[in-house]
mmCIF file of C-alpha atoms in Angstrom:
data_model
loop_
_atom_site.group_PDB
_atom_site.id
_atom_site.type_symbol
_atom_site.label_atom_id
_atom_site.label_comp_id
_atom_site.label_asym_id
_atom_site.label_seq_id
_atom_site.Cartn_x
_atom_site.Cartn_y
_atom_site.Cartn_z
ATOM 1 C CA UNK V 1 116.021 107.717 57.201
ATOM 2 C CA UNK V 2 117.033 104.727 55.360
ATOM 3 C CA UNK V 3 120.704 106.144 54.861
ATOM 4 C CA UNK V 4 120.601 106.848 58.630
ATOM 5 C CA UNK V 5 119.587 103.302 59.501
ATOM 6 C CA UNK V 6 122.253 101.791 56.865
ATOM 7 C CA UNK V 7 124.882 103.528 58.437
ATOM 8 C CA UNK V 8 123.847 102.554 62.141
ATOM 9 C CA UNK V 9 123.705 98.900 60.819
ATOM 10 C CA UNK V 10 127.124 99.599 59.308
ATOM 11 C CA UNK V 11 128.989 101.000 62.569
ATOM 12 C CA UNK V 12 127.186 97.883 64.427
ATOM 13 C CA UNK V 13 128.545 95.198 62.225
ATOM 14 C CA UNK V 14 132.201 97.173 62.228
ATOM 15 C CA UNK V 15 132.018 96.826 66.364
ATOM 16 C CA UNK V 16 131.046 93.477 66.147
ATOM 17 C CA UNK V 17 133.646 92.482 63.728
ATOM 18 C CA UNK V 18 136.150 93.996 66.188
ATOM 19 C CA UNK V 19 134.792 92.044 69.060
ATOM 20 C CA UNK V 20 134.860 88.845 66.979
ATOM 21 C CA UNK V 21 138.769 89.583 66.499
ATOM 22 C CA UNK V 22 139.301 90.250 70.173
ATOM 23 C CA UNK V 23 137.458 86.957 71.226
ATOM 24 C CA UNK V 24 139.078 85.116 68.481
ATOM 25 C CA UNK V 25 142.520 85.767 69.512
ATOM 26 C CA UNK V 26 141.920 85.370 73.297
ATOM 27 C CA UNK V 27 140.572 81.744 72.502
ATOM 28 C CA UNK V 28 142.914 80.773 69.993
ATOM 29 C CA UNK V 29 146.153 82.069 71.361
ATOM 30 C CA UNK V 30 145.033 82.309 75.035
ATOM 31 C CA UNK V 31 146.065 85.972 74.991
ATOM 32 C CA UNK V 32 145.151 88.218 77.659
ATOM 33 C CA UNK V 33 142.501 91.149 76.892
ATOM 34 C CA UNK V 34 144.816 93.874 76.125
ATOM 35 C CA UNK V 35 147.156 91.959 73.727
ATOM 36 C CA UNK V 36 144.015 90.598 71.871
ATOM 37 C CA UNK V 37 142.740 94.061 71.418
ATOM 38 C CA UNK V 38 146.023 95.365 70.260
ATOM 39 C CA UNK V 39 146.497 92.705 67.716
ATOM 40 C CA UNK V 40 142.857 93.162 66.426
ATOM 41 C CA UNK V 41 143.296 96.977 66.315
ATOM 42 C CA UNK V 42 146.674 96.480 64.241
ATOM 43 C CA UNK V 43 145.186 93.887 61.945
ATOM 44 C CA UNK V 44 142.082 95.796 61.129
ATOM 45 C CA UNK V 45 143.981 99.045 60.510
ATOM 46 C CA UNK V 46 146.610 97.462 58.569
ATOM 47 C CA UNK V 47 149.246 99.605 60.038
ATOM 48 C CA UNK V 48 151.908 96.831 59.959
ATOM 49 C CA UNK V 49 153.371 96.648 63.310
ATOM 50 C CA UNK V 50 154.931 93.423 64.560
ATOM 51 C CA UNK V 51 152.874 90.638 66.067
ATOM 52 C CA UNK V 52 152.539 90.778 69.852
ATOM 53 C CA UNK V 53 153.348 87.148 70.199
ATOM 54 C CA UNK V 54 154.459 84.697 67.531
ATOM 55 C CA UNK V 55 151.228 83.277 65.985
ATOM 56 C CA UNK V 56 150.247 79.787 65.824
ATOM 57 C CA UNK V 57 149.066 78.069 62.537
ATOM 58 C CA UNK V 58 145.487 78.465 63.647
ATOM 59 C CA UNK V 59 146.032 82.002 64.480
ATOM 60 C CA UNK V 60 147.624 82.663 61.136
ATOM 61 C CA UNK V 61 144.639 81.325 59.475
ATOM 62 C CA UNK V 62 142.367 83.221 61.803
ATOM 63 C CA UNK V 63 144.280 86.639 61.075
ATOM 64 C CA UNK V 64 144.095 86.051 57.173
ATOM 65 C CA UNK V 65 140.197 85.560 57.601
ATOM 66 C CA UNK V 66 140.154 88.689 59.856
ATOM 67 C CA UNK V 67 142.089 90.625 57.311
ATOM 68 C CA UNK V 68 140.206 89.965 54.485
ATOM 69 C CA UNK V 69 136.566 90.159 56.106
ATOM 70 C CA UNK V 70 137.387 92.986 58.516
ATOM 71 C CA UNK V 71 139.675 95.478 56.345
ATOM 72 C CA UNK V 72 137.215 95.284 53.305
ATOM 73 C CA UNK V 73 134.296 96.038 55.400
ATOM 74 C CA UNK V 74 136.324 98.715 57.328
ATOM 75 C CA UNK V 75 136.892 100.292 53.922
ATOM 76 C CA UNK V 76 133.232 99.968 53.235
ATOM 77 C CA UNK V 77 132.084 101.611 56.513
ATOM 78 C CA UNK V 78 134.471 104.641 55.948
ATOM 79 C CA UNK V 79 133.066 105.055 52.305
ATOM 80 C CA UNK V 80 129.643 104.753 54.078
ATOM 81 C CA UNK V 81 130.347 107.521 56.574
ATOM 82 C CA UNK V 82 131.892 109.742 53.784
ATOM 83 C CA UNK V 83 129.010 109.413 51.633
ATOM 84 C CA UNK V 84 126.564 110.103 54.689
ATOM 85 C CA UNK V 85 128.289 113.271 55.490
ATOM 86 C CA UNK V 86 128.409 114.547 52.000
ATOM 87 C CA UNK V 87 124.866 113.463 51.331
ATOM 88 C CA UNK V 88 123.737 115.550 54.641
ATOM 89 C CA UNK V 89 125.600 118.541 53.636
ATOM 90 C CA UNK V 90 124.221 118.514 50.213
ATOM 91 C CA UNK V 91 120.653 118.199 51.562
ATOM 92 C CA UNK V 92 121.276 121.087 53.870
ATOM 93 C CA UNK V 93 122.356 123.237 51.049
ATOM 94 C CA UNK V 94 119.572 122.402 48.789
ATOM 95 C CA UNK V 95 117.299 122.627 51.453
ATOM 96 C CA UNK V 96 118.387 126.151 52.495
ATOM 97 C CA UNK V 97 118.112 127.153 48.927
ATOM 98 C CA UNK V 98 114.608 125.870 48.697
ATOM 99 C CA UNK V 99 113.762 127.869 51.667
ATOM 100 C CA UNK V 100 115.404 130.994 50.375
ATOM 101 C CA UNK V 101 113.478 130.511 46.836
ATOM 102 C CA UNK V 102 110.331 130.407 48.859
ATOM 103 C CA UNK V 103 111.116 133.486 51.152
ATOM 104 C CA UNK V 104 112.255 135.551 47.911
ATOM 105 C CA UNK V 105 108.764 134.794 46.488
ATOM 106 C CA UNK V 106 106.941 136.124 49.568
ATOM 107 C CA UNK V 107 105.217 139.398 49.560
ATOM 108 C CA UNK V 108 103.055 141.057 52.283
ATOM 109 C CA UNK V 109 104.262 138.536 54.783
ATOM 110 C CA UNK V 110 105.092 138.643 58.579
ATOM 111 C CA UNK V 111 108.473 138.407 59.896
ATOM 112 C CA UNK V 112 108.694 136.908 63.480
ATOM 113 C CA UNK V 113 112.040 137.682 65.113
ATOM 114 C CA UNK V 114 112.705 135.026 67.783
ATOM 115 C CA UNK V 115 111.411 131.475 68.143
ATOM 116 C CA UNK V 116 111.501 131.224 71.851
ATOM 117 C CA UNK V 117 108.596 130.595 73.798
ATOM 118 C CA UNK V 118 106.361 133.507 72.752
ATOM 119 C CA UNK V 119 107.696 133.396 69.026
ATOM 120 C CA UNK V 120 106.762 129.548 68.514
ATOM 121 C CA UNK V 121 103.364 129.817 70.225
ATOM 122 C CA UNK V 122 102.341 132.895 68.301
ATOM 123 C CA UNK V 123 103.212 131.086 65.107
ATOM 124 C CA UNK V 124 101.368 128.152 66.151
ATOM 125 C CA UNK V 125 98.411 130.430 66.707
ATOM 126 C CA UNK V 126 98.633 132.147 63.333
ATOM 127 C CA UNK V 127 98.764 128.619 61.486
ATOM 128 C CA UNK V 128 95.843 127.895 59.428
ATOM 129 C CA UNK V 129 95.196 131.641 58.662
ATOM 130 C CA UNK V 130 96.090 133.344 55.213
ATOM 131 C CA UNK V 131 99.505 134.737 56.648
ATOM 132 C CA UNK V 132 102.607 133.959 55.255
ATOM 133 C CA UNK V 133 105.675 133.772 57.900
ATOM 134 C CA UNK V 134 109.070 133.902 58.012
ATOM 135 C CA UNK V 135 111.012 133.528 61.516
ATOM 136 C CA UNK V 136 114.533 134.998 62.181
ATOM 137 C CA UNK V 137 116.455 133.259 64.807
ATOM 138 C CA UNK V 138 119.952 132.306 65.603
ATOM 139 C CA UNK V 139 119.914 129.702 68.404
ATOM 140 C CA UNK V 140 121.076 126.392 67.348
ATOM 141 C CA UNK V 141 118.483 124.716 69.276
ATOM 142 C CA UNK V 142 115.522 126.718 67.808
ATOM 143 C CA UNK V 143 116.884 126.245 64.354
ATOM 144 C CA UNK V 144 116.584 122.462 64.843
ATOM 145 C CA UNK V 145 112.912 123.098 66.240
ATOM 146 C CA UNK V 146 112.104 125.184 63.285
ATOM 147 C CA UNK V 147 113.014 122.464 61.311
ATOM 148 C CA UNK V 148 110.773 120.154 62.876
ATOM 149 C CA UNK V 149 107.739 122.439 62.823
ATOM 150 C CA UNK V 150 108.436 122.970 58.885
ATOM 151 C CA UNK V 151 108.660 126.741 59.298
ATOM 152 C CA UNK V 152 110.349 129.027 57.040
ATOM 153 C CA UNK V 153 113.045 130.700 58.607
ATOM 154 C CA UNK V 154 116.443 132.638 58.539
ATOM 155 C CA UNK V 155 119.207 131.468 60.644
ATOM 156 C CA UNK V 156 121.138 134.453 61.909
ATOM 157 C CA UNK V 157 121.031 137.454 64.304
ATOM 158 C CA UNK V 158 117.318 139.050 63.666
ATOM 159 C CA UNK V 159 119.073 142.911 64.467
ATOM 160 C CA UNK V 160 121.401 142.129 61.466
ATOM 161 C CA UNK V 161 120.054 144.036 58.404
ATOM 162 C CA UNK V 162 121.393 141.482 56.183
ATOM 163 C CA UNK V 163 119.272 138.924 57.943
ATOM 164 C CA UNK V 164 116.261 140.936 57.795
ATOM 165 C CA UNK V 165 116.680 141.603 53.953
ATOM 166 C CA UNK V 166 117.024 137.866 53.632
ATOM 167 C CA UNK V 167 113.723 137.407 55.290
ATOM 168 C CA UNK V 168 112.283 140.034 52.734
ATOM 169 C CA UNK V 169 111.705 143.011 54.812
ATOM 170 C CA UNK V 170 111.243 145.462 52.178
ATOM 171 C CA UNK V 171 108.316 143.334 50.916
ATOM 172 C CA UNK V 172 106.975 142.555 54.182
ATOM 173 C CA UNK V 173 103.701 143.815 55.921
ATOM 174 C CA UNK V 174 104.433 143.315 59.281
ATOM 175 C CA UNK V 175 107.128 142.543 61.988
ATOM 176 C CA UNK V 176 106.916 140.944 65.212
ATOM 177 C CA UNK V 177 110.007 141.582 67.713
ATOM 178 C CA UNK V 178 109.755 138.877 70.167
ATOM 179 C CA UNK V 179 113.556 138.574 71.168
ATOM 180 C CA UNK V 180 114.547 137.846 74.751
ATOM 181 C CA UNK V 181 115.533 141.280 75.691
ATOM 182 C CA UNK V 182 114.148 144.374 75.615
ATOM 183 C CA UNK V 183 117.232 145.990 74.528
ATOM 184 C CA UNK V 184 117.600 143.806 71.742
ATOM 185 C CA UNK V 185 113.986 144.350 70.673
ATOM 186 C CA UNK V 186 114.526 148.077 70.894
ATOM 187 C CA UNK V 187 117.358 147.899 68.354
ATOM 188 C CA UNK V 188 115.656 145.523 66.116
ATOM 189 C CA UNK V 189 112.473 147.941 65.937
ATOM 190 C CA UNK V 190 114.917 150.789 64.933
ATOM 191 C CA UNK V 191 116.490 148.689 62.283
ATOM 192 C CA UNK V 192 113.237 147.193 60.933
ATOM 193 C CA UNK V 193 111.704 151.017 60.891
ATOM 194 C CA UNK V 194 114.688 152.052 58.948
ATOM 195 C CA UNK V 195 114.651 149.443 56.304
ATOM 196 C CA UNK V 196 110.865 149.650 55.922
ATOM 197 C CA UNK V 197 109.147 152.748 56.952
ATOM 198 C CA UNK V 198 105.693 151.564 56.285
ATOM 199 C CA UNK V 199 105.904 148.126 58.214
ATOM 200 C CA UNK V 200 103.544 147.286 60.815
ATOM 201 C CA UNK V 201 105.552 146.444 63.909
ATOM 202 C CA UNK V 202 104.332 144.463 67.244
ATOM 203 C CA UNK V 203 106.776 144.405 69.793
ATOM 204 C CA UNK V 204 106.988 142.264 73.079
ATOM 205 C CA UNK V 205 108.088 144.429 75.992
ATOM 206 C CA UNK V 206 109.263 142.326 79.144
ATOM 207 C CA UNK V 207 109.035 145.440 81.616
ATOM 208 C CA UNK V 208 106.663 148.115 81.646
ATOM 209 C CA UNK V 209 109.283 150.867 81.224
ATOM 210 C CA UNK V 210 110.513 149.441 77.993
ATOM 211 C CA UNK V 211 107.293 150.373 76.434
ATOM 212 C CA UNK V 212 107.676 153.860 75.866
ATOM 213 C CA UNK V 213 111.144 153.134 74.267
ATOM 214 C CA UNK V 214 110.026 150.433 72.045
ATOM 215 C CA UNK V 215 107.135 153.120 70.782
ATOM 216 C CA UNK V 216 109.756 155.782 70.357
ATOM 217 C CA UNK V 217 111.930 153.263 68.231
ATOM 218 C CA UNK V 218 108.957 152.815 65.670
ATOM 219 C CA UNK V 219 106.716 150.000 67.111
ATOM 220 C CA UNK V 220 103.216 150.429 66.313
ATOM 221 C CA UNK V 221 101.947 148.194 68.877
ATOM 222 C CA UNK V 222 103.632 147.085 72.319
ATOM 223 C CA UNK V 223 102.401 144.080 74.178
ATOM 224 C CA UNK V 224 103.566 143.054 77.538
ATOM 225 C CA UNK V 225 102.865 139.061 77.936
ATOM 226 C CA UNK V 226 103.170 139.056 81.740
ATOM 227 C CA UNK V 227 100.771 142.003 81.928
ATOM 228 C CA UNK V 228 98.160 140.492 79.290
ATOM 229 C CA UNK V 229 98.341 137.013 81.102
ATOM 230 C CA UNK V 230 97.581 138.787 84.823
ATOM 231 C CA UNK V 231 94.757 140.722 83.036
ATOM 232 C CA UNK V 232 93.538 137.494 81.659
ATOM 233 C CA UNK V 233 93.644 135.676 84.819
ATOM 234 C CA UNK V 234 91.774 138.672 86.506
ATOM 235 C CA UNK V 235 89.095 138.817 83.616
ATOM 236 C CA UNK V 236 88.685 135.014 84.421
ATOM 237 C CA UNK V 237 87.955 135.695 87.996
ATOM 238 C CA UNK V 238 85.607 138.518 87.398
ATOM 239 C CA UNK V 239 83.943 137.810 84.151
ATOM 240 C CA UNK V 240 84.140 133.927 83.911
ATOM 241 C CA UNK V 241 81.028 133.679 81.586
ATOM 242 C CA UNK V 242 82.416 136.481 79.158
ATOM 243 C CA UNK V 243 85.956 135.013 79.079
ATOM 244 C CA UNK V 244 84.486 131.485 78.104
ATOM 245 C CA UNK V 245 82.494 132.960 75.396
ATOM 246 C CA UNK V 246 85.280 134.914 74.044
ATOM 247 C CA UNK V 247 87.331 131.549 74.359
ATOM 248 C CA UNK V 248 84.921 129.636 72.097
ATOM 249 C CA UNK V 249 84.850 132.800 69.459
ATOM 250 C CA UNK V 250 88.454 132.699 69.272
ATOM 251 C CA UNK V 251 88.987 128.734 69.314
ATOM 252 C CA UNK V 252 90.537 127.491 66.056
ATOM 253 C CA UNK V 253 88.960 124.140 66.276
ATOM 254 C CA UNK V 254 85.508 125.657 66.451
ATOM 255 C CA UNK V 255 83.374 125.856 62.907
ATOM 256 C CA UNK V 256 80.068 126.750 64.399
ATOM 257 C CA UNK V 257 80.918 130.003 66.070
ATOM 258 C CA UNK V 258 83.953 132.352 65.133
ATOM 259 C CA UNK V 259 84.657 136.077 65.727
ATOM 260 C CA UNK V 260 86.326 137.877 62.642
ATOM 261 C CA UNK V 261 86.985 141.205 61.074
ATOM 262 C CA UNK V 262 86.338 141.916 57.447
ATOM 263 C CA UNK V 263 87.197 144.971 55.439
ATOM 264 C CA UNK V 264 84.727 146.767 53.449
ATOM 265 C CA UNK V 265 86.197 147.282 49.861
ATOM 266 C CA UNK V 266 85.033 149.575 47.262
ATOM 267 C CA UNK V 267 83.690 147.559 44.665
ATOM 268 C CA UNK V 268 81.100 146.175 47.633
ATOM 269 C CA UNK V 269 77.663 146.542 46.797
ATOM 270 C CA UNK V 270 76.920 147.470 50.518
ATOM 271 C CA UNK V 271 78.748 150.508 50.483
ATOM 272 C CA UNK V 272 76.851 153.449 51.618
ATOM 273 C CA UNK V 273 74.027 151.133 52.423
ATOM 274 C CA UNK V 274 72.373 151.068 56.138
ATOM 275 C CA UNK V 275 72.722 147.795 58.152
ATOM 276 C CA UNK V 276 68.964 147.575 58.317
ATOM 277 C CA UNK V 277 68.881 147.274 54.376
ATOM 278 C CA UNK V 278 72.123 145.180 53.964
ATOM 279 C CA UNK V 279 70.269 141.998 54.947
ATOM 280 C CA UNK V 280 73.381 140.854 56.709
ATOM 281 C CA UNK V 281 71.328 139.650 59.774
ATOM 282 C CA UNK V 282 68.725 138.084 57.754
ATOM 283 C CA UNK V 283 70.855 136.247 55.003
ATOM 284 C CA UNK V 284 73.863 135.303 56.823
ATOM 285 C CA UNK V 285 72.627 134.963 60.388
ATOM 286 C CA UNK V 286 75.606 137.122 61.907
ATOM 287 C CA UNK V 287 75.954 139.411 64.510
ATOM 288 C CA UNK V 288 77.785 142.724 63.862
ATOM 289 C CA UNK V 289 79.453 143.526 67.030
ATOM 290 C CA UNK V 290 81.143 146.559 65.843
ATOM 291 C CA UNK V 291 82.122 148.694 62.798
ATOM 292 C CA UNK V 292 85.818 150.181 62.764
ATOM 293 C CA UNK V 293 85.788 153.460 60.822
ATOM 294 C CA UNK V 294 88.635 154.525 58.389
ATOM 295 C CA UNK V 295 89.817 157.154 61.049
ATOM 296 C CA UNK V 296 90.202 154.416 63.617
ATOM 297 C CA UNK V 297 86.988 155.124 65.630
ATOM 298 C CA UNK V 298 85.047 152.185 66.923
ATOM 299 C CA UNK V 299 81.525 152.020 66.481
ATOM 300 C CA UNK V 300 80.130 149.278 69.000
ATOM 301 C CA UNK V 301 76.749 147.930 68.735
ATOM 302 C CA UNK V 302 75.975 149.808 65.624
ATOM 303 C CA UNK V 303 72.352 150.953 65.117
ATOM 304 C CA UNK V 304 70.270 149.642 62.067
ATOM 305 C CA UNK V 305 70.696 153.026 60.495
ATOM 306 C CA UNK V 306 74.643 152.897 60.305
ATOM 307 C CA UNK V 307 75.815 152.891 57.203
ATOM 308 C CA UNK V 308 78.824 150.881 55.883
ATOM 309 C CA UNK V 309 81.735 153.058 54.047
ATOM 310 C CA UNK V 310 84.646 152.147 52.218
ATOM 311 C CA UNK V 311 87.471 151.714 54.561
ATOM 312 C CA UNK V 312 85.370 150.322 57.129
ATOM 313 C CA UNK V 313 86.230 146.945 58.992
ATOM 314 C CA UNK V 314 83.256 145.178 60.301
ATOM 315 C CA UNK V 315 83.684 142.684 63.468
ATOM 316 C CA UNK V 316 81.400 139.893 63.101
ATOM 317 C CA UNK V 317 80.359 136.853 65.015
ATOM 318 C CA UNK V 318 78.866 133.666 63.526
ATOM 319 C CA UNK V 319 79.364 130.740 61.610
ATOM 320 C CA UNK V 320 82.624 130.153 59.667
ATOM 321 C CA UNK V 321 80.592 129.627 56.238
ATOM 322 C CA UNK V 322 78.506 132.496 56.818
ATOM 323 C CA UNK V 323 81.492 134.870 57.750
ATOM 324 C CA UNK V 324 83.050 133.724 54.280
ATOM 325 C CA UNK V 325 79.834 134.607 52.331
ATOM 326 C CA UNK V 326 79.895 137.867 54.209
ATOM 327 C CA UNK V 327 83.405 138.590 52.886
ATOM 328 C CA UNK V 328 82.242 138.028 49.358
ATOM 329 C CA UNK V 329 79.775 140.804 49.872
ATOM 330 C CA UNK V 330 81.963 143.145 51.828
ATOM 331 C CA UNK V 331 85.013 142.411 49.783
ATOM 332 C CA UNK V 332 84.541 140.894 46.515
ATOM 333 C CA UNK V 333 88.094 141.507 45.352
ATOM 334 C CA UNK V 334 89.403 139.076 48.136
ATOM 335 C CA UNK V 335 86.745 136.429 46.436
ATOM 336 C CA UNK V 336 86.125 134.859 50.003
ATOM 337 C CA UNK V 337 89.615 133.525 49.897
ATOM 338 C CA UNK V 338 90.716 134.293 53.360
ATOM 339 C CA UNK V 339 90.915 131.245 55.334
ATOM 340 C CA UNK V 340 88.548 131.294 58.540
ATOM 341 C CA UNK V 341 88.950 127.238 58.807
ATOM 342 C CA UNK V 342 91.385 126.335 61.142
#
């Protein structure tokens, strides 16, 4: 920032010296504007052309002063411009290398392809969660926005295997295909699935007919923002209280209530324990909404005799602090390190 400010001041002074020369020749020699501009230009640039008109003694003294001050300062400004350009280039290279080093160290992260309206909102909603993100986008405007948002990114075509490799797709846990067109997303899903067969892929579909193609290409989940938006608006009309509650439960700024899913690991003391004997309600003051079994079967409003098994996922609602305490019970290996706090 200081370098940029210094460069702006230098350029302003350079213009001021040029204007000073024009005004000086106009007043001292009584020249018209074009002659004064021309004489000032050839004097400051030291090209050595013949004088426009014969100079008076005062005019020659003014020219000597203009040469000494103007030429020296012009050289200084030129040097400042070169230095600024070199430093900007060096910072760009070093900054890119730092980004590459961070990306190369990442594992089990998510790759978001496309930083447009959908991709940027998605990344903002994932902020504050224990999920590492790498964005891939080739739009110059989006690249500048990613710099402002302090996002780890790879600048390039997301459908290019080399760019996905730079984003660490072999080590990634999941990928979000949020490119502008469905055709690009289909090709991206095919490429990503080929590079990492175990990758969890969520794809954006602009049209309903594209959903089947994206699933056939290898997407695990396909979402249509337009359908989701319309369905959400309908629910707000039909069930306004329910949607208001869900908004509160998923609001990142709330700390008194949150809805979370917590996996049950094999080293938990609550494995094979019935809910009535687990003490979850009494000790943590949480509400168990559902239990997702290992075979993806969803057990809603589980009875007090339901048993927690390894591989289950408990969906609970309550205070963030209590949710973290419950995680220590259900998933001791994670140590309660998952950040539920915004």
